[in-house]
């Protein structure tokens, strides 16, 4: 049997050290680089650095909002589960409305996916919130539509939908015009719930462990 | 605003068609190729095909076991959340013991991570089960140690830990000697909960949607 490191803190520290030695973090502003370390940690890929898209104010806006106790709105249960509760600075609420009983009917009425329809139930929470999208391109597209229609602006959009239909396009649309909302995204097909929740966890606390 | 596809079935079908047209699935046995489509769908990367490791019997063993109603043992809550309950053929139990109250003390006693210690609570369920590891290399290493010590064998190991410390090594150890347990893995640093739960979802039902 191969020997292996069994100490969680040692594993974290070694991981972050490897990431810092291998990833080209210098091309990012320092606060984005710090978040990027955690995104890389979540996916095992140092080359995501060159595909990151961000507003200069995204990290600061997200940290400030979390400290003030705003809720975290997630497009799927996996993202919600990935948020480490003990890192949250103000016991922030983590909300995922995807499985609410009204959603299938809302989806039919809107002529959209359940993931997109679930955002209707975000309306009371959107002002100043953290939005974390780690699965559905339609959720990110729908959010942009809702912003165009005048819903209150969140503090930051963490836009990490994944896949082959709409993921790259929705993230490009976000980066091209984020409707005055600071954002962080990973261009292209890559993304996913682990990266989205890692972004929340990175914003929640500056300390890495 | 960019127009986008809002029909979930159309999105699925287009996604799978793109994957089949781009990924080099011919290098895989047909039943593994079918599972690979879903793994690719979960991560947005067609090039994982060349890093897949598998036993010839893994897919058949997993499908048969699920149909017989065996439980699904997950190393983290994100994997458990990613399992689509309505795809399961026998209302199979989805078990994650990571947050059980005994686990921190077990971890201290074993001198291992909480993820590894949580496997102690899998013992009553292991025989013939589906094991889905999508986060912790230490969980996969610990499973191999437990198999060496004679715990009952699961039906299949879906080994997809991710990251920079132990992930590649634990998956290489699994593929080098899976202790007579059929397995499916993704070599290297890549992996994660979305891929692990996609593997379960792919085994749960042959139909793609």
Tab-separated table of C-alpha atoms in Angstrom:
chain	number	residue	atom	x	y	z
A	1	UNK	CA	0.000	0.000	0.000
A	2	UNK	CA	1.270	3.471	-0.931
A	3	UNK	CA	1.813	5.711	2.058
A	4	UNK	CA	-0.200	8.910	2.000
A	5	UNK	CA	-0.661	12.136	3.924
A	6	UNK	CA	-3.429	11.730	6.490
A	7	UNK	CA	-3.433	15.180	8.075
A	8	UNK	CA	-6.089	17.449	6.602
A	9	UNK	CA	-4.202	20.693	7.304
A	10	UNK	CA	-1.008	19.322	5.801
A	11	UNK	CA	-2.943	18.250	2.695
A	12	UNK	CA	-4.441	21.741	2.348
A	13	UNK	CA	-1.110	23.484	2.832
A	14	UNK	CA	0.693	21.207	0.377
A	15	UNK	CA	-2.118	21.636	-2.149
A	16	UNK	CA	-2.068	25.403	-1.961
A	17	UNK	CA	1.744	25.427	-2.176
A	18	UNK	CA	1.682	23.282	-5.333
A	19	UNK	CA	-0.963	25.530	-6.863
A	20	UNK	CA	1.021	28.687	-6.089
A	21	UNK	CA	4.181	27.181	-7.556
A	22	UNK	CA	2.521	25.969	-10.765
A	23	UNK	CA	-0.267	28.403	-11.628
A	24	UNK	CA	0.394	31.629	-13.456
A	25	UNK	CA	-1.291	33.726	-10.775
A	26	UNK	CA	0.733	36.855	-11.578
A	27	UNK	CA	-1.602	37.771	-14.402
A	28	UNK	CA	-4.408	38.334	-11.860
A	29	UNK	CA	-4.983	41.155	-9.356
A	30	UNK	CA	-3.863	39.915	-5.893
A	31	UNK	CA	-7.365	39.514	-4.475
A	32	UNK	CA	-8.581	37.582	-7.529
A	33	UNK	CA	-5.426	35.439	-7.405
A	34	UNK	CA	-6.281	34.447	-3.861
A	35	UNK	CA	-9.741	33.308	-4.942
A	36	UNK	CA	-8.251	31.579	-7.986
A	37	UNK	CA	-6.104	29.369	-5.742
A	38	UNK	CA	-9.250	27.979	-4.200
A	39	UNK	CA	-10.978	27.528	-7.573
A	40	UNK	CA	-7.955	25.602	-8.841
A	41	UNK	CA	-7.967	23.523	-5.669
A	42	UNK	CA	-11.579	22.546	-6.344
A	43	UNK	CA	-11.015	21.327	-9.895
A	44	UNK	CA	-7.384	20.177	-10.013
A	45	UNK	CA	-6.572	22.355	-13.033
A	46	UNK	CA	-4.010	25.171	-12.828
A	47	UNK	CA	-4.728	26.316	-16.385
A	48	UNK	CA	-8.122	27.805	-15.540
A	49	UNK	CA	-6.268	31.019	-14.654
A	50	UNK	CA	-6.189	32.198	-18.249
A	51	UNK	CA	-9.942	31.611	-18.661
A	52	UNK	CA	-11.014	33.605	-15.619
A	53	UNK	CA	-13.132	36.671	-16.224
A	54	UNK	CA	-13.797	39.181	-13.449
A	55	UNK	CA	-14.659	42.702	-12.450
A	56	UNK	CA	-11.971	44.538	-10.513
A	57	UNK	CA	-14.431	45.017	-7.630
A	58	UNK	CA	-15.855	41.488	-7.513
A	59	UNK	CA	-13.826	40.115	-4.622
A	60	UNK	CA	-14.169	43.216	-2.456
A	61	UNK	CA	-17.894	43.457	-3.148
A	62	UNK	CA	-18.449	39.792	-2.316
A	63	UNK	CA	-16.405	39.900	0.895
A	64	UNK	CA	-18.138	43.043	2.134
A	65	UNK	CA	-21.592	41.681	1.400
A	66	UNK	CA	-20.918	38.364	3.113
A	67	UNK	CA	-19.598	40.145	6.188
A	68	UNK	CA	-22.822	42.141	6.252
A	69	UNK	CA	-24.827	38.915	6.388
A	70	UNK	CA	-26.392	38.756	2.931
A	71	UNK	CA	-27.815	35.431	1.707
A	72	UNK	CA	-26.122	33.160	-0.831
A	73	UNK	CA	-28.373	32.160	-3.733
A	74	UNK	CA	-27.392	28.877	-5.413
A	75	UNK	CA	-28.755	27.423	-8.638
A	76	UNK	CA	-28.496	23.807	-7.473
A	77	UNK	CA	-28.263	21.731	-4.330
A	78	UNK	CA	-24.675	20.683	-5.027
A	79	UNK	CA	-23.476	24.282	-4.852
A	80	UNK	CA	-25.431	24.818	-1.634
A	81	UNK	CA	-23.848	21.689	-0.120
A	82	UNK	CA	-20.382	22.829	-1.170
A	83	UNK	CA	-20.573	26.043	0.836
A	84	UNK	CA	-18.617	25.467	4.042
A	85	UNK	CA	-20.945	26.823	6.711
A	86	UNK	CA	-18.244	27.388	9.298
A	87	UNK	CA	-16.346	29.706	6.923
A	88	UNK	CA	-19.323	32.062	6.582
A	89	UNK	CA	-18.694	35.316	8.460
A	90	UNK	CA	-22.277	36.035	9.501
A	91	UNK	CA	-24.029	32.684	9.527
A	92	UNK	CA	-25.342	33.715	6.099
A	93	UNK	CA	-28.420	31.957	4.756
A	94	UNK	CA	-27.703	29.530	1.893
A	95	UNK	CA	-30.716	29.378	-0.402
A	96	UNK	CA	-31.509	26.988	-3.236
A	97	UNK	CA	-35.032	27.202	-4.609
A	98	UNK	CA	-34.649	24.576	-7.367
A	99	UNK	CA	-36.612	21.899	-5.564
A	100	UNK	CA	-39.411	24.153	-4.350
A	101	UNK	CA	-42.789	22.651	-5.228
A	102	UNK	CA	-43.865	25.665	-7.315
A	103	UNK	CA	-40.892	25.440	-9.654
A	104	UNK	CA	-42.157	22.880	-12.216
A	105	UNK	CA	-45.312	24.933	-12.795
A	106	UNK	CA	-43.311	28.165	-12.960
A	107	UNK	CA	-41.049	26.535	-15.553
A	108	UNK	CA	-44.011	25.587	-17.699
A	109	UNK	CA	-45.510	29.071	-17.410
A	110	UNK	CA	-42.198	30.761	-18.300
A	111	UNK	CA	-41.341	28.269	-21.037
A	112	UNK	CA	-37.933	27.796	-19.517
A	113	UNK	CA	-35.979	25.193	-17.536
A	114	UNK	CA	-36.646	24.513	-13.874
A	115	UNK	CA	-33.200	25.957	-13.121
A	116	UNK	CA	-34.212	29.258	-14.727
A	117	UNK	CA	-37.703	29.270	-13.240
A	118	UNK	CA	-36.295	28.748	-9.746
A	119	UNK	CA	-34.877	32.289	-9.931
A	120	UNK	CA	-38.392	33.692	-9.661
A	121	UNK	CA	-38.211	32.654	-6.013
A	122	UNK	CA	-34.936	34.574	-5.559
A	123	UNK	CA	-36.648	37.952	-6.027
A	124	UNK	CA	-37.138	38.719	-2.305
A	125	UNK	CA	-33.453	37.962	-1.606
A	126	UNK	CA	-31.629	39.367	-4.640
A	127	UNK	CA	-30.760	42.870	-3.409
A	128	UNK	CA	-27.112	42.817	-2.391
A	129	UNK	CA	-26.934	39.005	-2.307
A	130	UNK	CA	-24.232	36.586	-3.453
A	131	UNK	CA	-25.346	34.646	-6.545
A	132	UNK	CA	-23.538	31.339	-7.144
A	133	UNK	CA	-24.372	29.511	-10.372
A	134	UNK	CA	-22.509	26.226	-10.785
A	135	UNK	CA	-24.703	24.183	-13.045
A	136	UNK	CA	-27.269	25.674	-15.411
A	137	UNK	CA	-26.481	28.107	-18.219
A	138	UNK	CA	-30.216	28.883	-18.362
A	139	UNK	CA	-30.069	30.151	-14.776
A	140	UNK	CA	-27.345	32.632	-15.707
A	141	UNK	CA	-29.142	33.696	-18.903
A	142	UNK	CA	-32.350	34.148	-16.921
A	143	UNK	CA	-30.594	36.208	-14.269
A	144	UNK	CA	-29.337	38.597	-16.957
A	145	UNK	CA	-32.875	38.879	-18.335
A	146	UNK	CA	-34.241	39.622	-14.880
A	147	UNK	CA	-31.566	42.290	-14.348
A	148	UNK	CA	-32.519	43.842	-17.686
A	149	UNK	CA	-36.096	43.893	-16.434
A	150	UNK	CA	-35.037	45.762	-13.321
A	151	UNK	CA	-34.731	43.322	-10.419
A	152	UNK	CA	-32.531	44.526	-7.526
A	153	UNK	CA	-28.835	43.959	-8.133
A	154	UNK	CA	-26.881	41.330	-6.205
A	155	UNK	CA	-23.462	42.183	-4.725
A	156	UNK	CA	-21.660	39.729	-6.970
A	157	UNK	CA	-22.422	37.077	-9.581
A	158	UNK	CA	-20.264	33.964	-9.343
A	159	UNK	CA	-21.059	32.572	-12.786
A	160	UNK	CA	-19.754	29.033	-13.301
A	161	UNK	CA	-22.282	27.067	-15.362
A	162	UNK	CA	-20.718	24.078	-17.102
A	163	UNK	CA	-21.265	22.183	-20.318
A	164	UNK	CA	-21.816	22.174	-24.032
A	165	UNK	CA	-25.014	24.129	-24.645
A	166	UNK	CA	-25.129	27.707	-23.432
A	167	UNK	CA	-22.410	27.566	-20.791
A	168	UNK	CA	-19.729	29.426	-22.753
A	169	UNK	CA	-22.377	31.708	-24.259
A	170	UNK	CA	-24.012	32.667	-20.953
A	171	UNK	CA	-20.633	33.430	-19.380
A	172	UNK	CA	-19.590	35.484	-22.383
A	173	UNK	CA	-22.869	37.419	-22.092
A	174	UNK	CA	-22.182	38.037	-18.397
A	175	UNK	CA	-18.649	39.268	-19.035
A	176	UNK	CA	-19.688	41.440	-21.986
A	177	UNK	CA	-22.316	43.229	-19.925
A	178	UNK	CA	-22.792	42.282	-16.303
A	179	UNK	CA	-25.485	44.923	-15.815
A	180	UNK	CA	-23.306	46.818	-13.345
A	181	UNK	CA	-22.995	43.790	-11.092
A	182	UNK	CA	-19.467	42.738	-10.169
A	183	UNK	CA	-18.807	39.203	-11.402
A	184	UNK	CA	-16.371	36.334	-11.449
A	185	UNK	CA	-16.555	33.678	-14.142
A	186	UNK	CA	-14.650	30.943	-15.960
A	187	UNK	CA	-14.951	31.284	-19.714
A	188	UNK	CA	-15.597	28.292	-21.913
A	189	UNK	CA	-17.265	24.987	-21.177
A	190	UNK	CA	-15.597	24.335	-17.864
A	191	UNK	CA	-17.240	25.258	-14.589
A	192	UNK	CA	-19.393	23.375	-12.160
A	193	UNK	CA	-20.750	23.276	-8.671
A	194	UNK	CA	-17.427	22.581	-6.950
A	195	UNK	CA	-15.887	25.688	-8.521
A	196	UNK	CA	-18.953	27.813	-7.716
A	197	UNK	CA	-18.994	26.799	-4.068
A	198	UNK	CA	-15.216	27.203	-3.870
A	199	UNK	CA	-15.709	30.806	-5.013
A	200	UNK	CA	-18.172	31.385	-2.187
A	201	UNK	CA	-15.813	29.726	0.304
A	202	UNK	CA	-12.916	31.866	-0.911
A	203	UNK	CA	-14.909	35.069	-0.489
A	204	UNK	CA	-16.247	34.024	2.892
A	205	UNK	CA	-12.884	34.126	4.656
A	206	UNK	CA	-9.471	35.457	3.624
A	207	UNK	CA	-7.623	32.777	5.604
A	208	UNK	CA	-7.108	29.745	3.411
A	209	UNK	CA	-7.713	27.061	6.036
B	1	UNK	CA	-29.795	39.664	-25.011
B	2	UNK	CA	-28.501	36.494	-26.644
B	3	UNK	CA	-31.246	33.995	-27.426
B	4	UNK	CA	-30.800	30.622	-25.787
B	5	UNK	CA	-32.353	27.172	-25.679
B	6	UNK	CA	-34.884	26.974	-22.871
B	7	UNK	CA	-36.094	23.393	-23.249
B	8	UNK	CA	-34.311	21.013	-20.871
B	9	UNK	CA	-34.692	17.953	-23.109
B	10	UNK	CA	-33.399	19.826	-26.135
B	11	UNK	CA	-30.406	21.015	-24.108
B	12	UNK	CA	-29.644	17.448	-23.011
B	13	UNK	CA	-29.986	16.040	-26.522
B	14	UNK	CA	-27.826	18.759	-28.069
B	15	UNK	CA	-25.220	18.316	-25.355
B	16	UNK	CA	-24.981	14.572	-25.819
B	17	UNK	CA	-24.837	14.994	-29.603
B	18	UNK	CA	-21.947	17.461	-29.324
B	19	UNK	CA	-20.121	15.121	-26.952
B	20	UNK	CA	-20.585	12.136	-29.287
B	21	UNK	CA	-19.336	14.152	-32.249
B	22	UNK	CA	-16.249	15.522	-30.498
B	23	UNK	CA	-15.096	12.905	-28.001
B	24	UNK	CA	-12.921	9.994	-29.028
B	25	UNK	CA	-15.321	7.427	-27.582
B	26	UNK	CA	-14.219	4.649	-29.960
B	27	UNK	CA	-11.264	3.806	-27.748
B	28	UNK	CA	-13.675	2.662	-25.013
B	29	UNK	CA	-15.849	-0.470	-24.735
B	30	UNK	CA	-19.445	0.494	-25.683
B	31	UNK	CA	-20.843	0.335	-22.159
B	32	UNK	CA	-17.995	2.452	-20.752
B	33	UNK	CA	-18.405	4.898	-23.650
B	34	UNK	CA	-22.029	5.402	-22.652
B	35	UNK	CA	-21.017	6.251	-19.100
B	36	UNK	CA	-18.201	8.468	-20.412
B	37	UNK	CA	-20.728	10.643	-22.271
B	38	UNK	CA	-22.347	11.490	-18.967
B	39	UNK	CA	-19.019	12.120	-17.234
B	40	UNK	CA	-18.022	14.500	-20.026
B	41	UNK	CA	-21.414	16.193	-19.761
B	42	UNK	CA	-20.777	16.834	-16.060
B	43	UNK	CA	-17.394	18.496	-16.508
B	44	UNK	CA	-17.473	20.048	-19.987
B	45	UNK	CA	-14.260	18.323	-21.069
B	46	UNK	CA	-14.191	15.805	-23.918
B	47	UNK	CA	-10.515	15.010	-23.366
B	48	UNK	CA	-11.120	13.057	-20.161
B	49	UNK	CA	-11.683	9.986	-22.355
B	50	UNK	CA	-7.977	9.239	-22.582
B	51	UNK	CA	-7.553	9.443	-18.806
B	52	UNK	CA	-10.346	7.019	-17.939
B	53	UNK	CA	-9.372	3.814	-16.181
B	54	UNK	CA	-11.843	0.967	-15.790
B	55	UNK	CA	-12.425	-2.729	-15.330
B	56	UNK	CA	-14.190	-4.461	-18.203
B	57	UNK	CA	-16.964	-5.540	-15.783
B	58	UNK	CA	-17.429	-2.224	-13.976
B	59	UNK	CA	-20.507	-0.970	-15.809
B	60	UNK	CA	-22.310	-4.307	-15.798
B	61	UNK	CA	-21.526	-4.886	-12.138
B	62	UNK	CA	-22.739	-1.435	-11.173
B	63	UNK	CA	-25.958	-1.651	-13.193
B	64	UNK	CA	-26.815	-5.092	-11.813
B	65	UNK	CA	-26.165	-4.053	-8.229
B	66	UNK	CA	-28.249	-0.893	-8.516
B	67	UNK	CA	-31.139	-2.863	-10.012
B	68	UNK	CA	-30.915	-5.184	-7.030
B	69	UNK	CA	-31.357	-2.232	-4.677
B	70	UNK	CA	-27.915	-1.852	-3.114
B	71	UNK	CA	-27.043	1.398	-1.343
B	72	UNK	CA	-24.800	4.124	-2.787
B	73	UNK	CA	-21.993	5.176	-0.447
B	74	UNK	CA	-20.719	8.720	-1.074
B	75	UNK	CA	-17.643	10.360	0.432
B	76	UNK	CA	-19.202	13.830	0.580
B	77	UNK	CA	-22.567	15.545	0.594
B	78	UNK	CA	-22.055	17.077	-2.856
B	79	UNK	CA	-21.851	13.620	-4.444
B	80	UNK	CA	-24.951	12.520	-2.541
B	81	UNK	CA	-26.833	15.608	-3.751
B	82	UNK	CA	-25.740	14.991	-7.329
B	83	UNK	CA	-27.366	11.567	-7.482
B	84	UNK	CA	-30.653	11.999	-9.336
B	85	UNK	CA	-33.098	10.111	-7.157
B	86	UNK	CA	-35.649	9.570	-9.881
B	87	UNK	CA	-33.098	7.740	-12.056
B	88	UNK	CA	-32.434	5.118	-9.359
B	89	UNK	CA	-33.946	1.751	-10.351
B	90	UNK	CA	-34.830	0.529	-6.859
B	91	UNK	CA	-35.192	3.641	-4.744
B	92	UNK	CA	-31.651	2.875	-3.571
B	93	UNK	CA	-30.450	4.431	-0.333
B	94	UNK	CA	-27.894	7.226	-0.788
B	95	UNK	CA	-25.574	7.288	2.207
B	96	UNK	CA	-22.996	9.884	3.245
B	97	UNK	CA	-21.541	9.438	6.717
B	98	UNK	CA	-19.109	12.377	6.607
B	99	UNK	CA	-21.153	14.609	8.872
B	100	UNK	CA	-22.063	11.927	11.411
B	101	UNK	CA	-21.289	13.137	14.925
B	102	UNK	CA	-18.865	10.281	15.659
B	103	UNK	CA	-16.619	11.102	12.701
B	104	UNK	CA	-14.342	13.782	14.228
B	105	UNK	CA	-13.481	11.464	17.131
B	106	UNK	CA	-12.978	8.512	14.783
B	107	UNK	CA	-10.623	10.658	12.695
B	108	UNK	CA	-8.559	11.509	15.749
B	109	UNK	CA	-8.430	7.877	16.831
B	110	UNK	CA	-7.415	6.665	13.354
B	111	UNK	CA	-4.977	9.532	12.780
B	112	UNK	CA	-6.612	10.206	9.432
B	113	UNK	CA	-8.899	12.761	7.799
B	114	UNK	CA	-12.605	12.955	8.561
B	115	UNK	CA	-13.257	11.815	4.983
B	116	UNK	CA	-11.272	8.627	5.616
B	117	UNK	CA	-12.687	8.061	9.088
B	118	UNK	CA	-16.240	8.339	7.767
B	119	UNK	CA	-15.698	5.030	5.959
B	120	UNK	CA	-15.743	3.230	9.308
B	121	UNK	CA	-19.488	3.853	9.261
B	122	UNK	CA	-19.783	2.265	5.785
B	123	UNK	CA	-18.926	-1.201	7.116
B	124	UNK	CA	-22.532	-2.432	7.534
B	125	UNK	CA	-23.355	-1.350	3.949
B	126	UNK	CA	-20.227	-2.200	1.965
B	127	UNK	CA	-21.077	-5.693	0.721
B	128	UNK	CA	-22.179	-5.350	-2.907
B	129	UNK	CA	-22.673	-1.582	-2.647
B	130	UNK	CA	-21.853	1.239	-5.058
B	131	UNK	CA	-18.984	3.373	-3.758
B	132	UNK	CA	-18.788	6.903	-5.187
B	133	UNK	CA	-15.769	8.982	-4.164
B	134	UNK	CA	-15.746	12.488	-5.632
B	135	UNK	CA	-13.686	14.506	-3.257
B	136	UNK	CA	-11.124	13.019	-0.886
B	137	UNK	CA	-8.071	11.014	-1.961
B	138	UNK	CA	-7.778	9.858	1.650
B	139	UNK	CA	-11.208	8.213	1.392
B	140	UNK	CA	-10.043	6.174	-1.600
B	141	UNK	CA	-6.723	5.278	0.045
B	142	UNK	CA	-8.578	4.255	3.204
B	143	UNK	CA	-11.032	2.105	1.234
B	144	UNK	CA	-8.119	0.197	-0.296
B	145	UNK	CA	-6.638	-0.318	3.174
B	146	UNK	CA	-9.971	-1.593	4.467
B	147	UNK	CA	-10.261	-3.994	1.519
B	148	UNK	CA	-6.752	-5.263	2.263
B	149	UNK	CA	-7.922	-5.845	5.827
B	150	UNK	CA	-10.832	-7.915	4.560
B	151	UNK	CA	-13.997	-5.791	4.556
B	152	UNK	CA	-16.780	-7.067	2.264
B	153	UNK	CA	-16.304	-6.033	-1.354
B	154	UNK	CA	-18.547	-3.429	-2.985
B	155	UNK	CA	-19.988	-4.069	-6.475
B	156	UNK	CA	-18.056	-1.194	-8.002
B	157	UNK	CA	-15.756	1.637	-6.960
B	158	UNK	CA	-16.370	4.934	-8.743
B	159	UNK	CA	-13.099	6.611	-7.829
B	160	UNK	CA	-12.992	10.299	-8.714
B	161	UNK	CA	-11.115	12.192	-6.005
B	162	UNK	CA	-9.741	15.507	-7.223
B	163	UNK	CA	-6.752	17.680	-6.487
B	164	UNK	CA	-3.054	18.047	-5.966
B	165	UNK	CA	-2.161	15.837	-3.022
B	166	UNK	CA	-2.961	12.141	-3.286
B	167	UNK	CA	-5.660	12.291	-5.964
B	168	UNK	CA	-3.562	10.964	-8.845
B	169	UNK	CA	-1.748	8.592	-6.490
B	170	UNK	CA	-4.898	7.094	-4.954
B	171	UNK	CA	-6.450	6.540	-8.377
B	172	UNK	CA	-3.239	4.958	-9.675
B	173	UNK	CA	-3.258	2.649	-6.630
B	174	UNK	CA	-6.875	1.702	-7.356
B	175	UNK	CA	-6.174	0.945	-11.013
B	176	UNK	CA	-2.986	-0.980	-10.239
B	177	UNK	CA	-4.794	-3.275	-7.816
B	178	UNK	CA	-8.488	-2.786	-7.218
B	179	UNK	CA	-8.617	-5.749	-4.828
B	180	UNK	CA	-10.900	-7.650	-7.185
B	181	UNK	CA	-13.484	-4.884	-7.149
B	182	UNK	CA	-14.589	-3.539	-10.542
B	183	UNK	CA	-13.764	0.152	-10.797
B	184	UNK	CA	-14.088	3.262	-12.889
B	185	UNK	CA	-11.703	6.174	-12.426
B	186	UNK	CA	-10.229	9.279	-14.011
B	187	UNK	CA	-6.463	9.331	-13.779
B	188	UNK	CA	-4.591	12.467	-12.822
B	189	UNK	CA	-5.651	15.457	-10.791
B	190	UNK	CA	-9.055	15.921	-12.357
B	191	UNK	CA	-12.173	14.447	-10.815
B	192	UNK	CA	-14.766	15.806	-8.440
B	193	UNK	CA	-18.208	15.351	-7.054
B	194	UNK	CA	-20.065	16.207	-10.266
B	195	UNK	CA	-18.187	13.495	-12.154
B	196	UNK	CA	-18.690	10.967	-9.343
B	197	UNK	CA	-22.428	11.549	-9.167
B	198	UNK	CA	-22.655	11.541	-12.971
B	199	UNK	CA	-21.110	8.071	-12.896
B	200	UNK	CA	-23.807	6.906	-10.490
B	201	UNK	CA	-26.509	8.521	-12.625
B	202	UNK	CA	-25.129	6.874	-15.764
B	203	UNK	CA	-25.139	3.432	-14.143
B	204	UNK	CA	-28.597	3.943	-12.666
B	205	UNK	CA	-30.396	4.009	-16.009
B	206	UNK	CA	-29.299	3.197	-19.551
B	207	UNK	CA	-31.580	5.814	-21.081
B	208	UNK	CA	-29.764	9.111	-21.253
B	209	UNK	CA	-32.656	11.402	-20.347
